[in-house]
Short mmCIF file of C-alpha atoms in Angstrom, two decimals:
data_model
loop_
_atom_site.label_atom_id
_atom_site.label_comp_id
_atom_site.label_asym_id
_atom_site.label_seq_id
_atom_site.Cartn_x
_atom_site.Cartn_y
_atom_site.Cartn_z
CA UNK B 1 135.20 99.27 86.01
CA UNK B 2 136.80 102.72 86.06
CA UNK B 3 137.66 104.79 89.13
CA UNK B 4 138.09 108.47 90.02
CA UNK B 5 139.65 108.77 93.45
CA UNK B 6 140.35 111.72 95.76
CA UNK B 7 141.56 110.76 99.25
CA UNK B 8 138.78 108.61 100.80
CA UNK B 9 136.13 109.76 98.34
CA UNK B 10 135.78 107.65 95.26
CA UNK B 11 133.76 107.64 92.05
CA UNK B 12 133.35 104.36 90.21
CA UNK B 13 131.74 103.88 86.82
CA UNK B 14 131.33 101.28 84.15
CA UNK B 15 130.11 101.41 80.56
CA UNK B 16 127.28 99.16 79.35
CA UNK B 17 126.69 98.62 75.65
CA UNK B 18 123.36 98.17 73.90
CA UNK B 19 122.25 94.71 72.80
CA UNK B 20 120.41 93.84 69.60
CA UNK B 21 117.09 92.09 70.44
CA UNK B 22 117.97 89.14 68.21
CA UNK B 23 121.25 88.68 70.06
CA UNK B 24 119.69 89.10 73.50
CA UNK B 25 117.38 86.14 72.82
CA UNK B 26 120.37 83.82 73.01
CA UNK B 27 121.68 85.13 76.35
CA UNK B 28 121.72 82.76 79.29
CA UNK B 29 120.87 83.92 82.82
CA UNK B 30 124.47 84.77 83.64
CA UNK B 31 124.84 86.95 80.54
CA UNK B 32 121.51 88.72 81.15
CA UNK B 33 122.55 89.53 84.71
CA UNK B 34 125.96 90.74 83.56
CA UNK B 35 124.59 93.08 80.88
CA UNK B 36 121.39 94.37 82.49
CA UNK B 37 121.59 94.05 86.29
CA UNK B 38 123.26 96.79 88.32
CA UNK B 39 124.29 95.15 91.58
CA UNK B 40 126.43 97.81 93.24
CA UNK B 41 124.78 101.18 93.71
CA UNK B 42 125.35 102.06 97.36
CA UNK B 43 128.63 101.78 99.24
CA UNK B 44 129.98 104.05 101.95
CA UNK B 45 131.56 107.28 100.68
CA UNK B 46 131.39 106.24 97.05
CA UNK B 47 129.51 107.41 93.98
CA UNK B 48 128.78 104.45 91.71
CA UNK B 49 127.55 104.93 88.15
CA UNK B 50 126.71 102.99 85.02
CA UNK B 51 126.94 104.84 81.70
CA UNK B 52 124.55 103.12 79.31
CA UNK B 53 124.64 103.28 75.53
CA UNK B 54 120.85 103.19 75.72
CA UNK B 55 120.05 106.90 75.32
CA UNK B 56 123.39 107.78 76.98
CA UNK B 57 121.64 107.45 80.32
CA UNK B 58 123.63 107.42 83.55
CA UNK B 59 122.26 105.40 86.47
CA UNK B 60 123.94 105.81 89.82
CA UNK B 61 123.95 105.91 93.59
CA UNK B 62 125.72 108.01 96.23
CA UNK B 63 125.98 107.08 99.91
CA UNK B 64 127.78 109.73 101.99
CA UNK B 65 128.82 108.55 105.46
CA UNK B 66 130.49 111.39 107.33
CA UNK B 67 131.83 112.84 104.08
CA UNK B 68 130.55 115.16 101.36
CA UNK B 69 130.46 113.44 97.99
CA UNK B 70 130.85 115.28 94.70
CA UNK B 71 129.06 114.43 91.47
CA UNK B 72 132.05 114.43 89.14
CA UNK B 73 132.16 114.33 85.36
CA UNK B 74 133.26 110.93 84.06
CA UNK B 75 135.25 110.42 80.88
CA UNK B 76 132.39 109.12 78.66
CA UNK B 77 130.58 112.45 79.12
CA UNK B 78 133.45 114.37 77.49
CA UNK B 79 132.39 117.42 79.50
CA UNK B 80 133.97 119.83 81.99
CA UNK B 81 131.28 119.11 84.61
CA UNK B 82 128.59 116.46 84.99
CA UNK B 83 125.54 118.54 84.09
CA UNK B 84 127.00 119.97 80.91
CA UNK B 85 124.08 119.41 78.53
CA UNK B 86 122.55 116.93 81.00
CA UNK B 87 119.80 116.94 83.64
CA UNK B 88 119.47 114.67 86.66
CA UNK B 89 116.74 113.26 88.87
CA UNK B 90 117.66 112.21 92.41
CA UNK B 91 115.67 110.08 94.88
CA UNK B 92 116.66 109.63 98.51
CA UNK B 93 115.92 106.04 99.55
CA UNK B 94 117.82 106.23 102.86
CA UNK B 95 118.04 108.56 105.86
CA UNK B 96 117.71 112.34 105.70
CA UNK B 97 120.30 114.02 103.51
CA UNK B 98 121.07 117.18 101.60
CA UNK B 99 121.92 117.85 98.00
CA UNK B 100 123.65 121.10 97.14
CA UNK B 101 123.28 122.24 93.53
CA UNK B 102 125.46 125.28 92.89
CA UNK B 103 124.57 127.47 95.91
CA UNK B 104 121.08 126.03 96.55
CA UNK B 105 120.71 123.46 99.34
CA UNK B 106 117.86 120.93 99.30
CA UNK B 107 117.04 118.65 102.25
CA UNK B 108 115.56 115.33 101.14
CA UNK B 109 113.73 112.97 103.47
CA UNK B 110 113.18 109.32 102.61
CA UNK B 111 111.38 108.89 99.25
CA UNK B 112 111.64 112.58 98.37
CA UNK B 113 113.02 113.65 95.02
CA UNK B 114 115.03 116.45 93.45
CA UNK B 115 115.27 117.60 89.87
CA UNK B 116 118.46 119.45 88.89
CA UNK B 117 118.54 121.07 85.49
CA UNK B 118 121.25 121.35 82.89
CA UNK B 119 124.05 123.81 83.58
CA UNK B 120 124.54 123.44 87.33
CA UNK B 121 128.31 123.18 87.72
CA UNK B 122 128.49 121.57 91.16
CA UNK B 123 126.34 118.94 92.86
CA UNK B 124 127.22 117.47 96.27
CA UNK B 125 125.64 114.86 98.54
CA UNK B 126 125.67 114.78 102.34
CA UNK B 127 123.92 112.77 105.08
CA UNK B 128 122.39 114.33 108.18
CA UNK B 129 123.36 111.30 110.30
CA UNK B 130 126.27 109.00 109.49
CA UNK B 131 124.56 106.22 111.47
CA UNK B 132 121.53 106.44 109.18
CA UNK B 133 123.04 107.65 105.92
CA UNK B 134 121.14 109.00 102.97
CA UNK B 135 121.14 106.85 99.85
CA UNK B 136 120.76 108.97 96.76
CA UNK B 137 119.64 107.07 93.66
CA UNK B 138 119.89 109.05 90.43
CA UNK B 139 119.23 108.95 86.70
CA UNK B 140 120.73 111.44 84.27
CA UNK B 141 119.95 112.00 80.60
CA UNK B 142 120.97 114.47 77.93
CA UNK B 143 119.20 117.83 77.91
CA UNK B 144 118.99 120.54 75.27
CA UNK B 145 117.25 123.06 77.53
CA UNK B 146 117.64 124.21 81.13
CA UNK B 147 114.79 124.03 83.63
CA UNK B 148 114.83 125.19 87.28
CA UNK B 149 115.96 122.92 90.10
CA UNK B 150 113.06 121.75 92.24
CA UNK B 151 112.37 119.45 95.17
CA UNK B 152 109.34 117.15 94.90
CA UNK B 153 107.77 115.58 97.99
CA UNK B 154 105.54 112.52 98.29
CA UNK B 155 102.56 114.87 98.63
CA UNK B 156 103.37 116.35 95.21
CA UNK B 157 103.34 112.97 93.46
CA UNK B 158 100.64 111.78 91.09
CA UNK B 159 99.73 108.29 92.31
CA UNK B 160 98.34 105.69 89.92
CA UNK B 161 97.07 102.33 91.21
CA UNK B 162 97.81 99.53 88.77
CA UNK B 163 97.75 95.74 88.49
CA UNK B 164 95.86 93.25 90.64
CA UNK B 165 96.51 90.98 93.61
CA UNK B 166 95.29 88.03 91.52
CA UNK B 167 98.19 88.53 89.11
CA UNK B 168 100.70 89.38 91.87
CA UNK B 169 101.43 92.83 90.46
CA UNK B 170 99.25 95.20 92.48
CA UNK B 171 101.26 98.41 92.77
CA UNK B 172 101.21 102.16 93.24
CA UNK B 173 103.15 104.17 90.68
CA UNK B 174 104.25 107.45 92.27
CA UNK B 175 104.91 109.86 89.41
CA UNK B 176 107.21 112.55 90.83
CA UNK B 177 109.66 113.90 88.27
CA UNK B 178 107.21 114.02 85.38
CA UNK B 179 105.89 116.84 83.23
CA UNK B 180 102.51 116.86 85.01
CA UNK B 181 104.37 117.84 88.21
CA UNK B 182 107.26 119.99 86.98
CA UNK B 183 108.96 120.92 83.71
CA UNK B 184 111.86 118.73 82.60
CA UNK B 185 113.68 118.44 79.33
CA UNK B 186 113.58 114.66 78.71
CA UNK B 187 113.82 112.98 82.11
CA UNK B 188 110.73 111.29 83.57
CA UNK B 189 110.99 109.36 86.86
CA UNK B 190 108.76 107.74 89.44
CA UNK B 191 108.78 105.24 92.29
CA UNK B 192 106.80 102.01 92.09
CA UNK B 193 105.64 100.50 95.40
CA UNK B 194 104.49 96.88 95.25
CA UNK B 195 101.57 95.84 97.45
CA UNK B 196 101.98 93.05 100.00
CA UNK B 197 102.00 89.72 98.16
CA UNK B 198 102.93 91.25 94.81
CA UNK B 199 106.38 90.70 93.38
CA UNK B 200 106.61 92.07 89.86
CA UNK B 201 105.80 95.30 88.06
CA UNK B 202 105.54 95.35 84.26
CA UNK B 203 106.52 92.81 81.63
CA UNK B 204 108.05 92.99 79.20
CA UNK B 205 110.68 95.25 80.75
CA UNK B 206 111.04 98.36 78.62
CA UNK B 207 112.56 101.80 78.25
CA UNK B 208 110.65 104.80 76.98
#
């Protein structure tokens, strides 16, 4: 685990390496959890990230509680600012909050999303109420082209109903940051909501 620290505001990140499928077959439960499970995403006034060797994706979470948190470049990016040749998708899974990208300010309610394109030099996170803080979940991937920043609401989402109650995987896939809704370079994101009594989504787990 690596740390970037400024006063009470802290950025933590770790690096995860890719596993060969033949090697992964021999992993026990503890090793699978260690290599593939991200347990710490949200903690007060911290930005937590995992830099993955799978597609150089960054997965992270920011939880501002009475502070403004900055999205800072981490060493593996080898870049002057985080969105140098990268784009990012942000979901708010907590209370109301704001994301400021350069000079544009976006207010995100619970389950609303924001796309921020490559080239934005500053991104900050803030909660409207410290007693009900925003929780910003984000994914970032490399980008060879810039597209405009844009907020996406639940009403904008393309909803696909999948699975069945009989197989315990009835779910709604809310496609929000996808090319059918807005232009992105490579990033595609959505939120899956499991129906009551369902407890899994798709197997085998996959990236694409």
